[in-house]
Amino acid sequence: MRLRTTIKSDLTLAKTFARFLPLVARARARGGSTIVDAVEDHARRRPSHAALVFEDRTLSYRDLDAEANRVARWALEQGLGQGDVVALLMENRPEFVACWLGLAKLGVVTALINTNLTGRPLAHSLAISRAEHLILDGALARQFEGASDELEAPLEVWTSGAHETTARDLDDDLARRAGDALPPESRPTVRTQDNLFYIYTSGTTGLPKAANFSHGRFLLMAAGGAVFPGLAASDRMYIVLPLYHSAGGGMAMGATLLVGATAVLARKFSATRFWADAVRYRVTAFQYIGELCRYLVNSPRHPDERKHRLRYCIGNGLRPEVWPEFQRRFAIPQVYEFYGATEGNVSFVNLDGKVGSIGRMPGWMQRAAGVHLVRFDVEKEDVVRGPDGFCLDCGVGEPGEAIGRITETVRFEGYSDAAASEKKILRDVFEKGDAYFRTGDLLRRDAEDYFYFVDRIGDTFRWKGENVSTGEVAEVISGVRGVKEANVYGVDVAGTDGRAGMASLVVDDDFDLDDFHAETARALPAYARPLFLRMLPEIEITGTFKHRKVDSVAEGFDPSRVADALYFLDATSGGYVPLDAALHDRILTGDVRL
């Protein structure tokens, strides 16, 4: 039975990749077409078909292309040309797409700025883009003004939407410009390897980095988002994720524009509005991040939650404790979980819906793609090398860092910072002179070649001589009654080796501390049980729904730094007890057994 299932899975993979590979070849070609060509083609062949729907507005492909042409004419008048950079700080709305699409017609790079940034991180992101012009959403004007004093060089600011600033009005300027096609002589030759975007890392562990994102990479991501789930021009993709990120703005938007489907935009994700929008706009697909699905599952029943027309959803980070309930409760026919990074060359997609897996990649495909899991020392935070100096492949069930071979055709495009790019490259891996991209993620595979996400490197920590995966601990904790959200991390304890486990929890009225202790004691080995708990009204997340850990790790379990309720797993009493200043001091002096 297992052999039959494996053969069937191999055939499905082979057929799917047979449709995908021609698009890969286009994306990796030295010349070739870009997403601009695809949109212009849709505007010619199906001009009235809806491209973007936003609240009460609908832009056809003809409308979208005309808006992009106006942006291109504006850029030409500013003296912008191939390789120049324009920063875009804007919420989800049609103008976001029209801006980068118009700039792309001229080979101008758009720096997609995270709309959640303020102060120094925002100023840093603008500075490393090397942009001289900023297109600013009027709704974010005050946010920018709070960071403008920290800019080393001034920007020419153009605002779009209602605003109260002295900046120049982009909407007014564009309204006066023609929307017909640009003369061929005004458009340079844009190649697939040319840069399309700077997309920024989330900055969960420091200041954001600007990842290069080429036209070819955009096509590759768009093709994956279209081919694997079978997106068609008749589909309506609901995009609630931020357009400045590769998930919402790359895969979801890219797939939609590539096949000529309709993108239904939300300004931001709202659990209370999600199902009403799905019904109102007749959406057939949406892209998720795992925490988005958890929020929906934890939300009260909605009268529209099973009245939708959804065929599937696609995304990443859907935890196995949430997945079955999410799919059952909301009647989602198909879930396509995938794995990938904005700047990376390692990707997986789960085509058969195996709960918890990021996808199956048989040995022949691993070899062709140059994907390996190599042994990793969590304590030293580095790969393990054998006596010959080369890396060691992991066995079945053994967590290891996922790496992808870098070649002329499978490139790592890197960051705007060359030093940051070099840190992501592992050299002399299996032979002298080879190079692999480091994902920074620990994965494992089972005997049937299904792969599973384990943890981010740096999140996994060592305690009592054992490796503790924050992801696996969070999975167990999140299944305990009354726990709505859990963020797990390791904290330093003076006088001890390694890091002790700590969990920040958001709970409801069903939560019971004794039940929590009993359940974690049953499901987790002693070394993996959280030694410290912190009760929060909500967990801080990034704009792409990732838990922020850096501040929580720094604050640790010190009551003088943490106003929230803290608890300690006391070995003497056999349960969690309140953690106050006196107990904190006793732990630090070694009077309390850990």
XYZ file of C-alpha atoms in Angstrom:
594
model
C 0.000 0.000 0.000
C 2.831 2.367 0.917
C 4.634 1.598 -2.370
C 1.451 2.270 -4.356
C 1.006 5.608 -2.551
C 4.634 6.552 -3.216
C 4.364 5.721 -6.923
C 1.152 7.753 -7.199
C 2.835 10.702 -5.449
C 5.861 10.466 -7.767
C 3.601 10.537 -10.825
C 1.705 13.568 -9.502
C 4.979 15.375 -8.847
C 6.337 14.484 -12.285
C 3.178 15.704 -14.073
C 3.046 18.930 -12.079
C 6.700 19.741 -12.644
C 6.317 18.956 -16.345
C 3.911 21.922 -16.482
C 6.165 23.998 -14.259
C 9.537 23.512 -15.982
C 8.787 25.540 -19.158
C 7.954 28.499 -16.912
C 11.169 27.905 -14.973
C 13.106 28.055 -18.230
C 11.457 31.398 -19.065
C 12.247 32.784 -15.627
C 15.904 31.783 -15.884
C 16.429 32.937 -19.456
C 18.942 35.709 -20.054
C 16.414 37.690 -22.038
C 12.802 36.611 -22.225
C 9.580 38.118 -20.978
C 8.668 39.679 -17.648
C 5.463 40.098 -15.667
C 5.033 43.444 -17.445
C 4.688 41.575 -20.733
C 2.083 39.258 -19.212
C -0.047 42.159 -17.942
C 0.200 44.026 -21.251
C -0.841 40.846 -23.064
C -3.912 40.441 -20.823
C -4.764 44.130 -21.398
C -4.761 43.497 -25.160
C -6.567 40.154 -25.223
C -9.018 40.515 -22.306
C -9.107 44.248 -21.597
C -12.363 44.264 -19.604
C -11.483 41.334 -17.315
C -11.097 42.430 -13.688
C -7.469 42.614 -12.582
C -7.855 44.205 -9.127
C -10.857 44.530 -6.805
C -10.528 46.729 -3.735
C -13.470 47.674 -1.551
C -15.918 49.292 -4.029
C -13.392 49.735 -6.851
C -12.599 47.442 -9.767
C -9.695 47.920 -12.181
C -9.744 45.934 -15.407
C -6.486 44.808 -17.015
C -6.855 47.735 -19.435
C -7.245 50.109 -16.454
C -4.272 48.628 -14.607
C -1.994 48.864 -17.629
C -3.081 52.480 -18.247
C -2.331 53.416 -14.612
C 1.091 51.762 -14.917
C 1.793 53.739 -18.101
C 1.014 56.997 -16.256
C 3.479 56.007 -13.516
C 6.124 55.217 -16.156
C 5.645 58.643 -17.763
C 5.990 60.281 -14.345
C 9.214 58.346 -13.740
C 10.636 59.390 -17.107
C 10.006 63.034 -16.309
C 11.900 62.607 -13.008
C 14.899 61.354 -14.975
C 14.553 57.812 -13.615
C 15.912 54.971 -15.700
C 17.051 51.379 -15.648
C 18.615 50.375 -12.329
C 17.444 53.447 -10.402
C 15.459 52.873 -7.204
C 12.155 54.295 -5.980
C 10.976 53.490 -2.443
C 7.296 52.603 -2.007
C 5.683 52.934 1.428
C 2.008 52.145 0.891
C -0.802 50.051 2.335
C -2.525 47.387 0.240
C -4.506 49.101 -2.520
C -4.492 49.131 -6.344
C -2.034 52.050 -6.547
C 0.610 49.824 -4.959
C 0.540 47.438 -7.915
C 0.241 50.198 -10.516
C 3.318 51.956 -9.082
C 5.744 49.041 -9.201
C 4.343 47.798 -12.507
C 4.832 51.210 -14.127
C 8.365 51.531 -12.759
C 9.172 48.017 -13.988
C 8.353 49.076 -17.561
C 11.490 51.250 -17.367
C 13.649 48.785 -15.446
C 13.386 50.950 -12.293
C 13.707 48.954 -9.062
C 10.992 49.386 -6.408
C 12.013 49.103 -2.751
C 8.948 47.642 -1.026
C 9.028 49.177 2.445
C 7.370 47.420 5.392
C 4.414 49.585 6.455
C 4.807 48.547 10.102
C 8.230 50.137 10.453
C 8.784 53.351 12.379
C 11.745 55.400 13.570
C 15.218 53.985 13.051
C 14.202 50.708 11.291
C 12.169 52.714 8.760
C 14.977 55.211 8.184
C 17.443 52.306 7.840
C 15.273 50.536 5.248
C 14.961 53.693 3.173
C 18.676 54.432 3.402
C 19.913 51.003 2.292
C 17.611 51.113 -0.734
C 19.634 54.060 -2.083
C 16.382 55.554 -3.422
C 16.141 59.265 -4.135
C 12.344 59.265 -4.509
C 9.700 57.956 -2.106
C 6.079 57.249 -3.045
C 4.250 57.651 0.257
C 0.744 56.581 1.182
C -0.988 59.607 2.684
C -2.262 57.380 5.502
C 1.366 56.742 6.533
C 2.585 60.348 6.317
C 2.981 60.831 10.077
C 4.772 57.512 10.325
C 7.325 58.669 7.774
C 7.690 62.094 9.374
C 8.668 60.362 12.622
C 11.601 58.721 10.831
C 12.605 61.510 8.424
C 14.897 63.221 10.948
C 17.011 60.048 11.070
C 17.609 59.947 7.316
C 21.177 60.711 6.304
C 20.084 61.998 2.887
C 16.761 63.707 2.065
C 14.208 62.039 -0.216
C 11.969 63.586 -2.844
C 8.571 62.602 -1.401
C 5.430 62.087 -3.494
C 2.177 61.282 -1.720
C -0.779 59.218 -2.890
C -4.126 59.301 -1.133
C -5.487 61.803 1.397
C -2.685 63.575 3.233
C -1.762 66.672 5.175
C 1.844 67.215 4.144
C 3.826 69.632 2.025
C 4.983 66.750 -0.192
C 4.133 66.722 -3.884
C 0.806 65.135 -4.899
C 1.442 62.069 -7.059
C -2.250 61.399 -7.720
C -2.736 64.875 -9.166
C 0.377 64.521 -11.307
C -0.661 61.115 -12.689
C -4.196 62.257 -13.477
C -2.805 64.686 -16.058
C -0.761 62.054 -17.881
C -1.724 59.824 -20.801
C -2.411 56.155 -20.126
C -1.702 54.791 -23.590
C 1.338 52.645 -24.367
C 4.770 54.255 -24.121
C 6.756 54.747 -27.333
C 9.104 51.763 -27.815
C 12.149 54.042 -27.908
C 11.447 55.228 -24.339
C 11.559 51.700 -22.946
C 14.852 49.906 -22.301
C 15.334 46.174 -22.718
C 14.520 44.624 -19.339
C 15.961 41.151 -18.810
C 14.791 38.465 -16.401
C 18.009 38.697 -14.365
C 17.518 42.450 -13.798
C 16.318 43.510 -10.384
C 12.577 44.146 -9.963
C 12.281 44.731 -6.204
C 14.082 45.079 -2.959
C 12.061 42.959 -0.532
C 13.037 43.284 3.096
C 13.553 40.588 5.686
C 11.199 40.953 8.645
C 13.823 42.195 11.085
C 12.709 39.820 13.849
C 16.309 39.573 15.065
C 17.709 42.954 14.030
C 17.417 45.663 11.407
C 15.848 44.567 8.098
C 18.011 43.519 5.141
C 17.070 44.349 1.540
C 16.951 41.168 -0.561
C 17.449 41.446 -4.313
C 14.409 40.148 -6.182
C 14.780 39.843 -9.948
C 12.154 39.743 -12.688
C 13.056 36.078 -13.198
C 12.597 35.265 -9.532
C 9.208 36.981 -9.562
C 8.147 34.888 -12.578
C 9.412 31.737 -10.876
C 7.458 32.447 -7.692
C 4.386 33.478 -9.688
C 4.570 30.296 -11.747
C 4.749 28.169 -8.604
C 1.754 29.943 -7.122
C -0.205 29.364 -10.330
C 0.834 25.911 -11.556
C 0.873 23.873 -8.342
C -2.716 24.659 -7.244
C -3.986 25.105 -10.816
C -4.905 28.803 -10.696
C -6.976 29.846 -13.731
C -8.024 33.180 -15.244
C -11.531 32.601 -13.853
C -10.232 32.482 -10.263
C -10.442 35.323 -7.760
C -7.496 35.377 -5.333
C -8.150 37.038 -1.960
C -4.968 38.794 -0.785
C -4.994 39.928 2.850
C -1.225 39.603 3.338
C 0.922 42.720 2.855
C 1.952 43.449 -0.713
C 5.421 44.536 0.440
C 6.273 40.902 1.230
C 7.037 37.975 -1.077
C 4.009 35.932 0.035
C 1.220 38.417 -0.692
C 3.001 40.672 -3.167
C 5.104 37.985 -4.844
C 3.440 34.590 -4.982
C -0.234 35.577 -4.615
C -0.162 38.753 -6.715
C 2.352 37.337 -9.164
C 0.339 34.179 -9.824
C -2.805 36.249 -10.342
C -1.183 38.623 -12.845
C 0.647 35.823 -14.653
C -2.507 33.895 -15.569
C -4.806 36.924 -15.880
C -6.954 36.103 -12.842
C -8.502 38.635 -10.435
C -6.839 39.799 -7.216
C -9.240 40.850 -4.465
C -7.262 43.134 -2.140
C -7.883 43.817 1.523
C -6.129 46.732 3.182
C -5.114 44.301 5.934
C -6.220 41.001 7.451
C -9.362 41.078 9.588
C -10.655 37.865 11.183
C -14.092 39.445 11.705
C -14.402 40.546 8.056
C -12.649 37.634 6.338
C -15.603 35.363 5.557
C -17.988 38.176 4.695
C -15.445 39.420 2.148
C -14.914 35.903 0.799
C -18.641 35.647 0.057
C -19.136 39.248 -1.107
C -16.290 39.155 -3.623
C -16.854 35.512 -4.699
C -13.246 34.543 -3.985
C -12.089 31.082 -5.007
C -8.615 31.047 -3.426
C -6.530 32.851 -0.827
C -2.977 32.861 0.452
C -2.328 32.314 4.136
C 0.330 32.529 6.793
C -0.047 29.942 9.559
C -0.951 32.413 12.296
C -3.711 33.856 10.105
C -5.358 30.404 10.092
C -4.980 30.154 13.873
C -6.700 33.521 14.321
C -9.620 32.344 12.194
C -9.957 29.087 14.133
C -9.885 30.987 17.441
C -12.542 33.444 16.238
C -16.255 33.125 17.032
C -18.498 31.409 14.506
C -19.335 33.560 11.487
C -22.544 33.063 9.464
C -20.586 33.139 6.183
C -17.696 30.868 7.142
C -19.012 27.916 5.072
C -20.930 29.844 2.368
C -17.867 30.667 0.287
C -16.775 29.383 -3.129
C -13.177 28.601 -2.159
C -11.415 25.864 -4.120
C -8.188 26.003 -2.155
C -5.784 28.034 -0.078
C -2.001 28.161 -0.382
C 0.591 29.338 2.110
C 3.110 28.372 4.720
C 3.398 27.879 8.464
C 0.082 26.072 9.049
C 0.780 24.096 12.209
C -0.427 20.471 12.409
C -2.511 21.174 15.527
C -4.477 23.831 13.617
C -4.610 22.328 10.128
C -7.368 19.644 10.481
C -9.732 21.909 12.439
C -9.128 24.801 10.030
C -9.908 22.677 6.984
C -12.898 20.908 8.578
C -14.575 23.909 10.195
C -14.341 26.178 7.158
C -14.881 23.465 4.515
C -11.637 24.194 2.632
C -11.373 21.561 -0.143
C -7.584 21.708 -0.545
C -4.662 23.138 1.412
C -1.333 23.636 -0.379
C 1.382 24.164 2.211
C 4.716 25.303 0.795
C 8.160 26.205 2.084
C 10.474 28.879 0.728
C 12.230 32.123 1.546
C 12.208 35.489 -0.199
C 15.885 35.264 -1.064
C 16.372 31.487 -0.990
C 16.722 28.713 -3.579
C 15.210 25.870 -1.525
C 11.485 25.269 -1.867
C 8.914 22.560 -1.240
C 5.184 22.270 -1.918
C 2.695 19.843 -0.384
C 0.509 18.637 -3.263
C -1.325 15.804 -1.496
C -2.438 17.510 1.716
C -0.431 15.438 4.203
C -1.061 17.295 7.462
C 2.031 18.939 8.947
C 4.316 18.391 5.966
C 5.823 21.131 3.807
C 5.902 18.695 0.910
C 7.368 15.527 -0.484
C 10.619 15.512 -2.446
C 11.802 12.039 -3.508
C 15.500 11.308 -3.827
C 15.641 11.881 -7.584
C 14.175 15.337 -7.130
C 16.481 16.173 -4.205
C 19.482 15.335 -6.377
C 18.180 17.335 -9.333
C 17.378 20.360 -7.160
C 20.600 20.161 -5.151
C 18.689 20.165 -1.838
C 20.272 18.627 1.261
C 19.699 18.472 5.003
C 23.100 18.596 6.681
C 23.974 17.863 10.282
C 23.946 20.905 12.536
C 25.405 21.604 15.993
C 22.784 23.670 17.837
C 25.181 24.708 20.598
C 27.878 25.968 18.217
C 25.231 27.157 15.711
C 27.191 25.732 12.797
C 27.164 22.760 10.465
C 28.996 19.583 11.443
C 31.888 18.541 9.222
C 33.450 15.103 9.014
C 37.165 14.153 9.197
C 37.542 15.097 5.521
C 36.232 18.605 6.226
C 32.996 18.147 4.298
C 29.407 18.328 5.543
C 27.381 15.276 6.500
C 23.905 14.447 5.203
C 21.234 13.766 7.819
C 19.492 10.438 8.134
C 15.751 9.785 8.234
C 14.137 11.679 11.127
C 17.308 13.618 11.957
C 16.885 17.416 11.953
C 19.402 19.334 9.892
C 19.896 22.640 8.151
C 18.323 22.809 4.701
C 20.756 24.024 2.048
C 20.431 24.503 -1.717
C 23.162 24.205 -4.343
C 24.069 27.507 -6.044
C 24.754 27.247 -9.775
C 24.591 29.491 -12.830
C 20.939 28.565 -13.309
C 19.929 28.187 -9.629
C 21.175 31.471 -8.242
C 21.228 33.156 -4.871
C 20.507 36.807 -5.658
C 21.651 38.042 -2.261
C 21.076 41.329 -0.477
C 21.984 44.921 -1.169
C 24.734 44.367 1.436
C 27.459 42.080 0.023
C 28.704 41.084 3.495
C 25.204 39.993 4.522
C 24.957 37.964 1.307
C 28.212 36.127 1.996
C 26.965 35.023 5.440
C 24.180 33.071 3.740
C 26.577 31.049 1.566
C 28.106 27.770 2.761
C 31.264 26.864 0.845
C 33.245 23.643 0.314
C 30.216 21.624 1.375
C 30.638 18.261 -0.369
C 33.646 19.100 -2.549
C 36.135 21.924 -2.879
C 34.744 24.989 -4.581
C 31.041 24.209 -4.327
C 28.599 26.692 -2.770
C 25.183 26.305 -1.144
C 22.562 28.742 0.128
C 21.933 28.457 3.873
C 18.237 28.623 4.689
C 18.825 29.071 8.415
C 16.045 26.528 8.995
C 16.123 23.075 10.524
C 14.033 20.509 8.636
C 13.635 16.757 8.869
C 12.361 14.098 6.460
C 10.612 10.804 7.034
C 11.119 7.432 5.350
C 8.682 8.393 2.568
C 10.582 11.614 1.787
C 7.995 13.963 3.284
C 9.735 16.996 4.765
C 8.769 18.859 7.945
C 9.748 22.241 9.336
C 11.419 21.911 12.751
C 12.678 25.351 13.755
C 14.654 28.438 12.869
C 18.338 28.208 13.708
C 18.822 30.364 16.781
C 15.343 29.491 18.005
C 16.317 25.887 18.721
C 18.358 25.875 21.913
C 20.201 23.409 24.121
C 19.175 22.596 27.717
C 20.295 19.758 29.981
C 22.453 18.486 27.137
C 19.472 18.130 24.773
C 18.301 20.113 21.747
C 14.929 21.802 22.239
C 12.892 22.843 19.202
C 10.776 25.897 19.982
C 8.464 24.999 17.114
C 7.776 21.487 18.390
C 7.240 22.723 21.959
C 4.899 25.467 20.721
C 2.951 22.838 18.768
C 2.296 20.857 21.959
C 1.515 23.924 24.080
C -0.896 25.327 21.499
C -2.984 22.175 21.795
C -3.558 22.642 25.542
C -7.051 23.777 26.493
C -7.309 27.532 26.944
C -4.094 28.425 25.090
C -4.831 30.778 22.181
C -1.237 31.611 21.219
C 2.205 30.451 22.327
C 5.642 31.911 21.620
C 8.486 29.685 22.827
C 12.132 30.724 23.205
C 15.247 30.033 25.269
C 16.546 32.347 27.993
C 19.911 32.525 29.740
C 20.070 31.563 33.411
C 23.208 32.631 35.285
C 25.390 29.727 36.373
C 23.897 27.199 33.955
C 24.876 25.818 30.567
C 22.627 26.339 27.596
C 19.287 28.137 27.716
C 16.136 27.309 29.656
C 12.750 27.123 27.962
C 10.283 29.975 28.346
C 6.850 30.467 26.817
C 4.800 33.633 26.390
C 1.122 32.687 26.374
C -2.155 34.307 25.395
C -4.944 32.388 27.140
C -8.712 32.503 27.591
C -11.026 31.676 30.479
C -10.660 27.915 29.899
C -6.968 27.989 30.768
C -5.924 26.220 33.982
C -2.306 26.296 35.149
C -2.470 22.838 36.733
C -3.976 21.336 33.582
C -1.282 23.045 31.523
C 1.429 21.512 33.715
C -0.132 18.047 33.564
C -0.510 18.142 29.779
C 3.010 19.421 29.074
C 4.456 16.886 31.534
C 2.641 14.123 29.652
C 3.549 15.294 26.143
C 7.061 16.739 26.548
C 10.301 15.321 27.962
C 11.512 17.044 31.133
C 14.216 19.063 29.360
C 11.701 20.501 26.834
C 9.047 21.689 29.285
C 8.977 25.469 29.683
C 10.690 26.436 32.908
C 9.202 29.924 32.798
C 5.824 31.260 31.655
C 4.793 34.797 30.797
C 1.112 35.716 30.437
C 0.404 38.331 27.775
C -2.774 40.045 26.557
C -1.414 39.579 23.018
C 1.818 38.500 21.337
C 3.629 41.055 19.220
C 3.921 39.991 15.596
C 5.576 41.289 12.457
C 3.551 42.502 9.485
C 3.762 38.976 8.055
C 2.381 37.329 11.207
C 5.666 36.072 12.624
C 6.130 36.189 16.376
C 8.740 38.669 17.519
C 11.130 37.022 19.986
C 14.070 39.366 20.309
C 12.513 41.621 22.968
C 11.060 38.713 24.935
C 14.430 36.954 25.005
C 16.161 40.134 26.217
C 13.600 40.716 28.997
C 13.718 37.085 30.056
C 12.093 36.158 33.377
C 13.148 39.227 35.352
C 10.117 40.687 37.237
C 11.825 44.077 37.351
C 11.724 44.222 33.546
C 8.436 42.421 32.919
C 5.098 43.828 34.065
C 3.163 40.712 32.954
C 2.465 37.788 35.289
C 5.393 35.348 35.428
C 5.461 31.718 36.602
C 8.234 29.241 37.385
C 8.126 25.436 37.133
C 9.095 24.556 40.688
C 10.546 21.067 41.047
C 9.829 21.013 44.787
C 6.094 21.717 44.564
C 5.718 19.901 41.238
C 3.910 22.718 39.474
C 4.041 26.310 38.310
C 4.296 28.995 40.994
C 4.231 32.808 40.746
C 7.664 34.247 40.001
C 8.435 37.334 42.082
C 11.639 39.270 42.781
C 12.617 37.088 45.754
C 12.250 33.849 43.793
C 14.088 35.418 40.850
C 17.047 36.215 43.114
C 17.077 32.677 44.527
C 17.168 31.228 40.999
C 20.113 33.447 40.039
C 22.072 32.549 43.185
C 21.527 28.828 42.630
C 19.350 28.275 45.704
C 16.591 26.795 43.568
C 17.034 23.503 41.723
C 16.300 23.789 37.987
